[in-house]
PDB file of C-alpha atoms in Angstrom:
ATOM      1  CA  ASP A 154     -10.352  -5.893  11.340  1.00 94.00           C
ATOM      2  CA  ILE A 155      -9.712  -3.636   8.332  1.00 97.00           C
ATOM      3  CA  ALA A 156     -10.025   0.095   7.754  1.00 97.00           C
ATOM      4  CA  VAL A 157      -9.236   2.054   4.597  1.00 96.00           C
ATOM      5  CA  TYR A 158      -8.973   5.689   3.560  1.00 94.00           C
ATOM      6  CA  MET A 159      -8.364   7.482   0.273  1.00 90.00           C
ATOM      7  CA  LYS A 160      -8.152  11.184  -0.544  1.00 84.00           C
ATOM      8  CA  THR A 161      -7.538  12.004  -4.184  1.00 73.00           C
ATOM      9  CA  ALA A 162      -5.578  15.019  -5.399  1.00 58.00           C
ATOM     10  CA  THR A 163      -7.838  15.399  -8.459  1.00 58.00           C
ATOM     11  CA  GLU A 164     -11.357  14.257  -9.362  1.00 55.00           C
ATOM     12  CA  VAL A 165     -10.002  10.967 -10.714  1.00 58.00           C
ATOM     13  CA  GLY A 166      -7.484   9.294  -8.430  1.00 66.00           C
ATOM     14  CA  GLY A 167      -4.507   7.122  -9.314  1.00 81.00           C
ATOM     15  CA  ASP A 168      -4.370   5.209  -6.021  1.00 89.00           C
ATOM     16  CA  TYR A 169      -6.065   1.833  -5.660  1.00 92.00           C
ATOM     17  CA  TYR A 170      -6.779  -0.722  -2.968  1.00 96.00           C
ATOM     18  CA  ASP A 171      -8.630  -4.021  -3.145  1.00 97.00           C
ATOM     19  CA  PHE A 172      -9.266  -7.305  -1.315  1.00 98.00           C
ATOM     20  CA  HIS A 173      -9.974 -10.918  -2.203  1.00 98.00           C
ATOM     21  CA  ILE A 174     -10.834 -13.860   0.044  1.00 97.00           C
ATOM     22  CA  GLY A 175      -9.929 -17.257  -1.418  1.00 96.00           C
ATOM     23  CA  LEU A 176     -11.787 -20.518  -0.951  1.00 95.00           C
ATOM     24  CA  ASP A 177      -9.067 -21.615   1.499  1.00 95.00           C
ATOM     25  CA  GLY A 178      -9.480 -18.436   3.544  1.00 95.00           C
ATOM     26  CA  THR A 179      -6.441 -16.627   2.132  1.00 97.00           C
ATOM     27  CA  LEU A 180      -6.907 -12.850   2.320  1.00 98.00           C
ATOM     28  CA  THR A 181      -5.189 -11.079  -0.571  1.00 98.00           C
ATOM     29  CA  VAL A 182      -4.722  -7.321  -0.160  1.00 98.00           C
ATOM     30  CA  VAL A 183      -3.347  -4.840  -2.675  1.00 98.00           C
ATOM     31  CA  LEU A 184      -2.517  -1.156  -2.490  1.00 97.00           C
ATOM     32  CA  GLY A 185      -1.349   0.560  -5.657  1.00 95.00           C
ATOM     33  CA  ASP A 186      -0.323   3.916  -7.078  1.00 93.00           C
ATOM     34  CA  ALA A 187      -0.528   4.583 -10.818  1.00 92.00           C
ATOM     35  CA  THR A 188       1.821   7.013 -12.511  1.00 85.00           C
ATOM     36  CA  GLY A 189       0.434  10.542 -12.715  1.00 68.00           C
ATOM     37  CA  HIS A 190      -3.030  11.832 -11.883  1.00 67.00           C
ATOM     38  CA  GLY A 191      -6.370  12.303 -13.567  1.00 72.00           C
ATOM     39  CA  MET A 192      -7.946  10.213 -16.310  1.00 80.00           C
ATOM     40  CA  LYS A 193      -4.788   8.411 -17.489  1.00 81.00           C
ATOM     41  CA  ALA A 194      -4.016   7.246 -13.963  1.00 84.00           C
ATOM     42  CA  GLY A 195      -7.681   6.329 -13.507  1.00 86.00           C
ATOM     43  CA  THR A 196      -7.526   4.164 -16.642  1.00 89.00           C
ATOM     44  CA  MET A 197      -4.538   2.308 -15.183  1.00 91.00           C
ATOM     45  CA  VAL A 198      -6.420   1.788 -11.914  1.00 92.00           C
ATOM     46  CA  THR A 199      -9.433   0.372 -13.763  1.00 93.00           C
ATOM     47  CA  THR A 200      -7.227  -1.986 -15.756  1.00 94.00           C
ATOM     48  CA  THR A 201      -5.334  -3.138 -12.657  1.00 95.00           C
ATOM     49  CA  LYS A 202      -8.593  -3.781 -10.813  1.00 96.00           C
ATOM     50  CA  SER A 203      -9.814  -5.987 -13.648  1.00 97.00           C
ATOM     51  CA  LEU A 204      -6.548  -7.938 -13.650  1.00 97.00           C
ATOM     52  CA  PHE A 205      -6.637  -8.316  -9.861  1.00 98.00           C
ATOM     53  CA  ASN A 206     -10.176  -9.695  -9.964  1.00 96.00           C
ATOM     54  CA  VAL A 207      -8.955 -12.456 -12.290  1.00 97.00           C
ATOM     55  CA  LEU A 208      -5.512 -13.132 -10.798  1.00 98.00           C
ATOM     56  CA  ALA A 209      -6.032 -12.686  -7.039  1.00 97.00           C
ATOM     57  CA  PRO A 210      -6.683 -16.422  -6.391  1.00 97.00           C
ATOM     58  CA  ASN A 211      -3.188 -17.250  -7.720  1.00 97.00           C
ATOM     59  CA  PRO A 212      -1.106 -18.183  -4.627  1.00 96.00           C
ATOM     60  CA  ASN A 213       2.156 -17.011  -6.245  1.00 97.00           C
ATOM     61  CA  ILE A 214       2.500 -13.217  -5.970  1.00 98.00           C
ATOM     62  CA  VAL A 215       5.505 -13.020  -8.301  1.00 98.00           C
ATOM     63  CA  ASP A 216       3.670 -14.942 -11.033  1.00 98.00           C
ATOM     64  CA  THR A 217       0.728 -12.563 -10.596  1.00 98.00           C
ATOM     65  CA  PHE A 218       3.008  -9.524 -10.967  1.00 98.00           C
ATOM     66  CA  HIS A 219       4.546 -10.991 -14.140  1.00 98.00           C
ATOM     67  CA  GLU A 220       1.132 -11.713 -15.652  1.00 98.00           C
ATOM     68  CA  MET A 221      -0.117  -8.211 -14.811  1.00 97.00           C
ATOM     69  CA  THR A 222       2.937  -6.713 -16.506  1.00 96.00           C
ATOM     70  CA  ARG A 223       2.453  -8.924 -19.573  1.00 96.00           C
ATOM     71  CA  CYS A 224      -1.165  -7.785 -19.927  1.00 95.00           C
ATOM     72  CA  LEU A 225      -0.372  -4.104 -19.324  1.00 93.00           C
ATOM     73  CA  LYS A 226       2.343  -4.210 -21.994  1.00 93.00           C
ATOM     74  CA  LEU A 227      -0.086  -5.768 -24.487  1.00 92.00           C
ATOM     75  CA  MET A 228      -2.379  -2.783 -23.989  1.00 89.00           C
ATOM     76  CA  HIS A 229       0.332  -0.277 -25.001  1.00 85.00           C
ATOM     77  CA  MET A 230      -0.651   2.239 -22.327  1.00 79.00           C
ATOM     78  CA  GLU A 231       2.079   4.681 -23.366  1.00 75.00           C
ATOM     79  CA  LYS A 232       4.391   5.341 -20.401  1.00 82.00           C
ATOM     80  CA  LEU A 233       1.866   4.428 -17.736  1.00 88.00           C
ATOM     81  CA  SER A 234       2.817   1.959 -15.022  1.00 94.00           C
ATOM     82  CA  MET A 235       1.437   0.734 -11.704  1.00 95.00           C
ATOM     83  CA  CYS A 236       3.256   0.567  -8.405  1.00 96.00           C
ATOM     84  CA  LEU A 237       1.679  -2.148  -6.266  1.00 97.00           C
ATOM     85  CA  THR A 238       2.087  -3.932  -2.933  1.00 98.00           C
ATOM     86  CA  MET A 239       0.408  -7.316  -2.559  1.00 98.00           C
ATOM     87  CA  LEU A 240      -0.082  -9.236   0.690  1.00 98.00           C
ATOM     88  CA  LYS A 241      -1.431 -12.733   1.240  1.00 98.00           C
ATOM     89  CA  ILE A 242      -2.529 -13.605   4.777  1.00 97.00           C
ATOM     90  CA  ILE A 243      -3.528 -17.099   5.852  1.00 95.00           C
ATOM     91  CA  GLY A 244      -3.562 -18.198   9.465  1.00 93.00           C
ATOM     92  CA  ASN A 245      -0.587 -16.683  11.250  1.00 94.00           C
ATOM     93  CA  LYS A 246       1.489 -16.248   8.084  1.00 97.00           C
ATOM     94  CA  ILE A 247       1.835 -13.199   5.867  1.00 98.00           C
ATOM     95  CA  GLN A 248       3.546 -13.171   2.479  1.00 98.00           C
ATOM     96  CA  MET A 249       4.238  -9.925   0.648  1.00 98.00           C
ATOM     97  CA  SER A 250       5.916  -8.417  -2.369  1.00 98.00           C
ATOM     98  CA  SER A 251       6.088  -4.943  -3.821  1.00 98.00           C
ATOM     99  CA  ALA A 252       6.497  -3.250  -7.177  1.00 97.00           C
ATOM    100  CA  GLY A 253       7.810   0.211  -6.345  1.00 96.00           C
ATOM    101  CA  MET A 254       5.705   1.009  -3.269  1.00 97.00           C
ATOM    102  CA  PRO A 255       6.531   2.408   0.202  1.00 96.00           C
ATOM    103  CA  PRO A 256       7.519   0.024   3.019  1.00 97.00           C
ATOM    104  CA  VAL A 257       5.020  -2.268   4.736  1.00 98.00           C
ATOM    105  CA  PHE A 258       4.847  -1.597   8.489  1.00 98.00           C
ATOM    106  CA  ILE A 259       3.871  -4.443  10.837  1.00 98.00           C
ATOM    107  CA  TYR A 260       3.371  -3.616  14.514  1.00 98.00           C
ATOM    108  CA  LYS A 261       4.142  -6.618  16.720  1.00 97.00           C
ATOM    109  CA  ARG A 262       1.938  -6.374  19.786  1.00 95.00           C
ATOM    110  CA  GLU A 263       3.963  -8.777  21.933  1.00 95.00           C
ATOM    111  CA  SER A 264       7.272  -6.923  21.538  1.00 95.00           C
ATOM    112  CA  GLN A 265       5.645  -3.517  20.852  1.00 94.00           C
ATOM    113  CA  THR A 266       8.006  -2.952  17.941  1.00 95.00           C
ATOM    114  CA  ILE A 267       7.634  -2.192  14.242  1.00 96.00           C
ATOM    115  CA  GLU A 268       8.823  -4.459  11.459  1.00 96.00           C
ATOM    116  CA  GLU A 269       9.605  -2.269   8.438  1.00 96.00           C
ATOM    117  CA  HIS A 270       9.684  -4.234   5.193  1.00 97.00           C
ATOM    118  CA  VAL A 271      11.319  -2.318   2.343  1.00 96.00           C
ATOM    119  CA  ILE A 272      10.741  -4.469  -0.754  1.00 96.00           C
ATOM    120  CA  LYS A 273      12.328  -3.080  -3.896  1.00 94.00           C
ATOM    121  CA  GLY A 274      10.857  -3.765  -7.325  1.00 97.00           C
ATOM    122  CA  MET A 275      10.033  -2.041 -10.585  1.00 97.00           C
ATOM    123  CA  PRO A 276       6.449  -0.843 -11.222  1.00 96.00           C
ATOM    124  CA  LEU A 277       4.148  -3.218 -13.080  1.00 97.00           C
ATOM    125  CA  GLY A 278       4.016  -2.658 -16.822  1.00 95.00           C
ATOM    126  CA  THR A 279       7.711  -1.744 -17.110  1.00 94.00           C
ATOM    127  CA  PHE A 280       9.931  -4.875 -17.296  1.00 93.00           C
ATOM    128  CA  ASN A 281       8.983  -8.430 -18.210  1.00 93.00           C
ATOM    129  CA  ASP A 282      10.048 -11.147 -15.732  1.00 94.00           C
ATOM    130  CA  PHE A 283      11.489  -8.691 -13.206  1.00 97.00           C
ATOM    131  CA  PRO A 284      12.901 -10.709 -10.239  1.00 97.00           C
ATOM    132  CA  TYR A 285      10.462  -9.541  -7.566  1.00 98.00           C
ATOM    133  CA  SER A 286      11.285 -10.743  -4.061  1.00 97.00           C
ATOM    134  CA  ILE A 287       8.909 -12.352  -1.571  1.00 97.00           C
ATOM    135  CA  VAL A 288       9.054 -11.532   2.146  1.00 97.00           C
ATOM    136  CA  GLU A 289       7.367 -13.738   4.730  1.00 97.00           C
ATOM    137  CA  SER A 290       6.604 -13.053   8.380  1.00 96.00           C
ATOM    138  CA  ASP A 291       4.584 -14.482  11.241  1.00 96.00           C
ATOM    139  CA  ILE A 292       1.673 -12.494  12.648  1.00 97.00           C
ATOM    140  CA  SER A 293      -0.183 -12.888  15.929  1.00 97.00           C
ATOM    141  CA  ILE A 294      -3.400 -11.646  17.507  1.00 96.00           C
ATOM    142  CA  GLY A 295      -3.151  -7.902  18.111  1.00 96.00           C
ATOM    143  CA  ASP A 296      -0.524  -7.278  15.416  1.00 97.00           C
ATOM    144  CA  THR A 297      -1.325  -4.448  12.998  1.00 98.00           C
ATOM    145  CA  ILE A 298      -0.310  -4.048   9.345  1.00 98.00           C
ATOM    146  CA  LEU A 299      -0.172  -0.607   7.710  1.00 98.00           C
ATOM    147  CA  LEU A 300       0.047   0.021   3.973  1.00 98.00           C
ATOM    148  CA  MET A 301       0.240   3.533   2.553  1.00 96.00           C
ATOM    149  CA  SER A 302       0.811   5.275  -0.739  1.00 93.00           C
ATOM    150  CA  ASP A 303       3.666   7.771  -0.975  1.00 92.00           C
ATOM    151  CA  GLY A 304       1.227  10.681  -0.928  1.00 89.00           C
ATOM    152  CA  PHE A 305       1.251  10.686   2.902  1.00 92.00           C
ATOM    153  CA  PRO A 306       4.995  10.675   3.674  1.00 94.00           C
ATOM    154  CA  GLU A 307       5.574  13.130   0.810  1.00 92.00           C
ATOM    155  CA  LEU A 308       3.164  15.743   2.198  1.00 92.00           C
ATOM    156  CA  GLN A 309       5.030  19.072   2.397  1.00 91.00           C
ATOM    157  CA  ASN A 310       4.536  21.763   5.018  1.00 91.00           C
ATOM    158  CA  ASN A 311       4.927  25.498   4.438  1.00 89.00           C
ATOM    159  CA  GLU A 312       8.707  25.140   4.719  1.00 91.00           C
ATOM    160  CA  LYS A 313       8.714  22.508   1.915  1.00 91.00           C
ATOM    161  CA  GLU A 314       9.705  19.843   4.450  1.00 94.00           C
ATOM    162  CA  MET A 315       8.261  16.393   3.796  1.00 95.00           C
ATOM    163  CA  TYR A 316       6.433  14.498   6.526  1.00 95.00           C
ATOM    164  CA  GLY A 317       8.748  11.585   5.767  1.00 95.00           C
ATOM    165  CA  TYR A 318       8.766   7.836   6.301  1.00 95.00           C
ATOM    166  CA  LYS A 319      10.602   7.974   9.626  1.00 95.00           C
ATOM    167  CA  ARG A 320       8.014  10.313  11.121  1.00 96.00           C
ATOM    168  CA  ALA A 321       5.200   8.142   9.682  1.00 96.00           C
ATOM    169  CA  ARG A 322       6.726   4.993  11.171  1.00 96.00           C
ATOM    170  CA  ASN A 323       7.295   6.568  14.584  1.00 96.00           C
ATOM    171  CA  TYR A 324       3.761   7.920  14.773  1.00 97.00           C
ATOM    172  CA  PHE A 325       2.286   4.604  13.673  1.00 97.00           C
ATOM    173  CA  GLU A 326       4.266   2.918  16.451  1.00 96.00           C
ATOM    174  CA  GLU A 327       2.641   5.281  18.977  1.00 96.00           C
ATOM    175  CA  ILE A 328      -0.935   4.560  17.853  1.00 97.00           C
ATOM    176  CA  ALA A 329      -0.693   0.974  16.523  1.00 96.00           C
ATOM    177  CA  GLY A 330      -2.413  -0.509  19.561  1.00 94.00           C
ATOM    178  CA  GLU A 331      -5.677   1.247  18.659  1.00 96.00           C
ATOM    179  CA  THR A 332      -8.391   0.106  16.243  1.00 97.00           C
ATOM    180  CA  PRO A 333      -7.673   0.397  12.500  1.00 97.00           C
ATOM    181  CA  GLU A 334     -10.335   3.137  12.261  1.00 97.00           C
ATOM    182  CA  ASN A 335      -8.641   5.188  14.987  1.00 97.00           C
ATOM    183  CA  ILE A 336      -5.201   4.640  13.498  1.00 97.00           C
ATOM    184  CA  ILE A 337      -6.309   5.986  10.130  1.00 96.00           C
ATOM    185  CA  SER A 338      -8.209   8.865  11.727  1.00 95.00           C
ATOM    186  CA  LYS A 339      -5.093   9.937  13.618  1.00 96.00           C
ATOM    187  CA  LEU A 340      -2.864   9.594  10.549  1.00 95.00           C
ATOM    188  CA  LYS A 341      -5.331  11.746   8.584  1.00 92.00           C
ATOM    189  CA  THR A 342      -5.259  14.372  11.341  1.00 93.00           C
ATOM    190  CA  ALA A 343      -1.448  14.324  11.449  1.00 94.00           C
ATOM    191  CA  GLY A 344      -1.308  14.855   7.683  1.00 91.00           C
ATOM    192  CA  SER A 345      -3.842  17.697   7.779  1.00 90.00           C
ATOM    193  CA  GLU A 346      -1.950  19.436  10.562  1.00 92.00           C
ATOM    194  CA  TRP A 347       1.335  19.041   8.677  1.00 93.00           C
ATOM    195  CA  VAL A 348      -0.021  20.815   5.569  1.00 89.00           C
ATOM    196  CA  LYS A 349      -2.328  23.109   7.565  1.00 87.00           C
ATOM    197  CA  ASP A 350      -5.440  21.631   5.883  1.00 75.00           C
ATOM    198  CA  LYS A 351      -4.285  22.340   2.328  1.00 77.00           C
ATOM    199  CA  ASP A 352      -5.364  19.881  -0.371  1.00 69.00           C
ATOM    200  CA  PRO A 353      -2.685  17.238  -1.053  1.00 65.00           C
ATOM    201  CA  ASP A 354      -0.563  17.360  -4.212  1.00 63.00           C
ATOM    202  CA  ASP A 355      -0.827  13.581  -4.525  1.00 65.00           C
ATOM    203  CA  ASP A 356      -3.382  10.919  -3.647  1.00 83.00           C
ATOM    204  CA  VAL A 357      -3.192   9.742  -0.017  1.00 88.00           C
ATOM    205  CA  THR A 358      -4.309   6.186   0.757  1.00 93.00           C
ATOM    206  CA  PHE A 359      -4.078   3.946   3.841  1.00 96.00           C
ATOM    207  CA  VAL A 360      -5.026   0.335   4.538  1.00 97.00           C
ATOM    208  CA  ALA A 361      -4.801  -0.748   8.188  1.00 98.00           C
ATOM    209  CA  ILE A 362      -5.341  -4.398   9.206  1.00 98.00           C
ATOM    210  CA  LYS A 363      -5.436  -5.713  12.774  1.00 97.00           C
ATOM    211  CA  VAL A 364      -5.185  -9.438  13.433  1.00 96.00           C
ATOM    212  CA  LYS A 365      -8.041 -10.695  15.612  1.00 91.00           C
TER     213      LYS A 365
END
């Protein structure tokens, strides 16, 4: 069960999410954040989407990241780059890697705890053959995976205090037992209340996935 949400800071957003289902049933999920805002960031999103459509069936996430970087560098897109998290889910296994994105949160229903996976890596389009790391985990029925762009934890209130990753994690832990739609609705409400309904300075994107 999947729910998604995106609110852009400008008319053309720099955040991106996408899905691909392989012939063997593998679900590939990406959530990305291009540098900057507006048309330049939108161009990077369009390019990344095209590359994902071609490369998503590749079972090796690191090879996919390297090929995306190779292609982005060939296009000479000035100083633009793409932060990206990629997940591959098949059966009760999840494999993930990240190129400069926020942590992946996985709520484990049985233990009612959060796994926080901080996966460090340079944005795509910056360094050839960067040694991206792969993290694997088991998932069970009722577990919930949350991906987000940094626009949510970096929301600032009137006192210039950020919402923060710790607060985001703790709140997700409170609501993770609900449906993905409700989880995202409550995160949206929490963000709006934090900034008192002001428009965000950055794109805010969520992908919530519950194992059924």
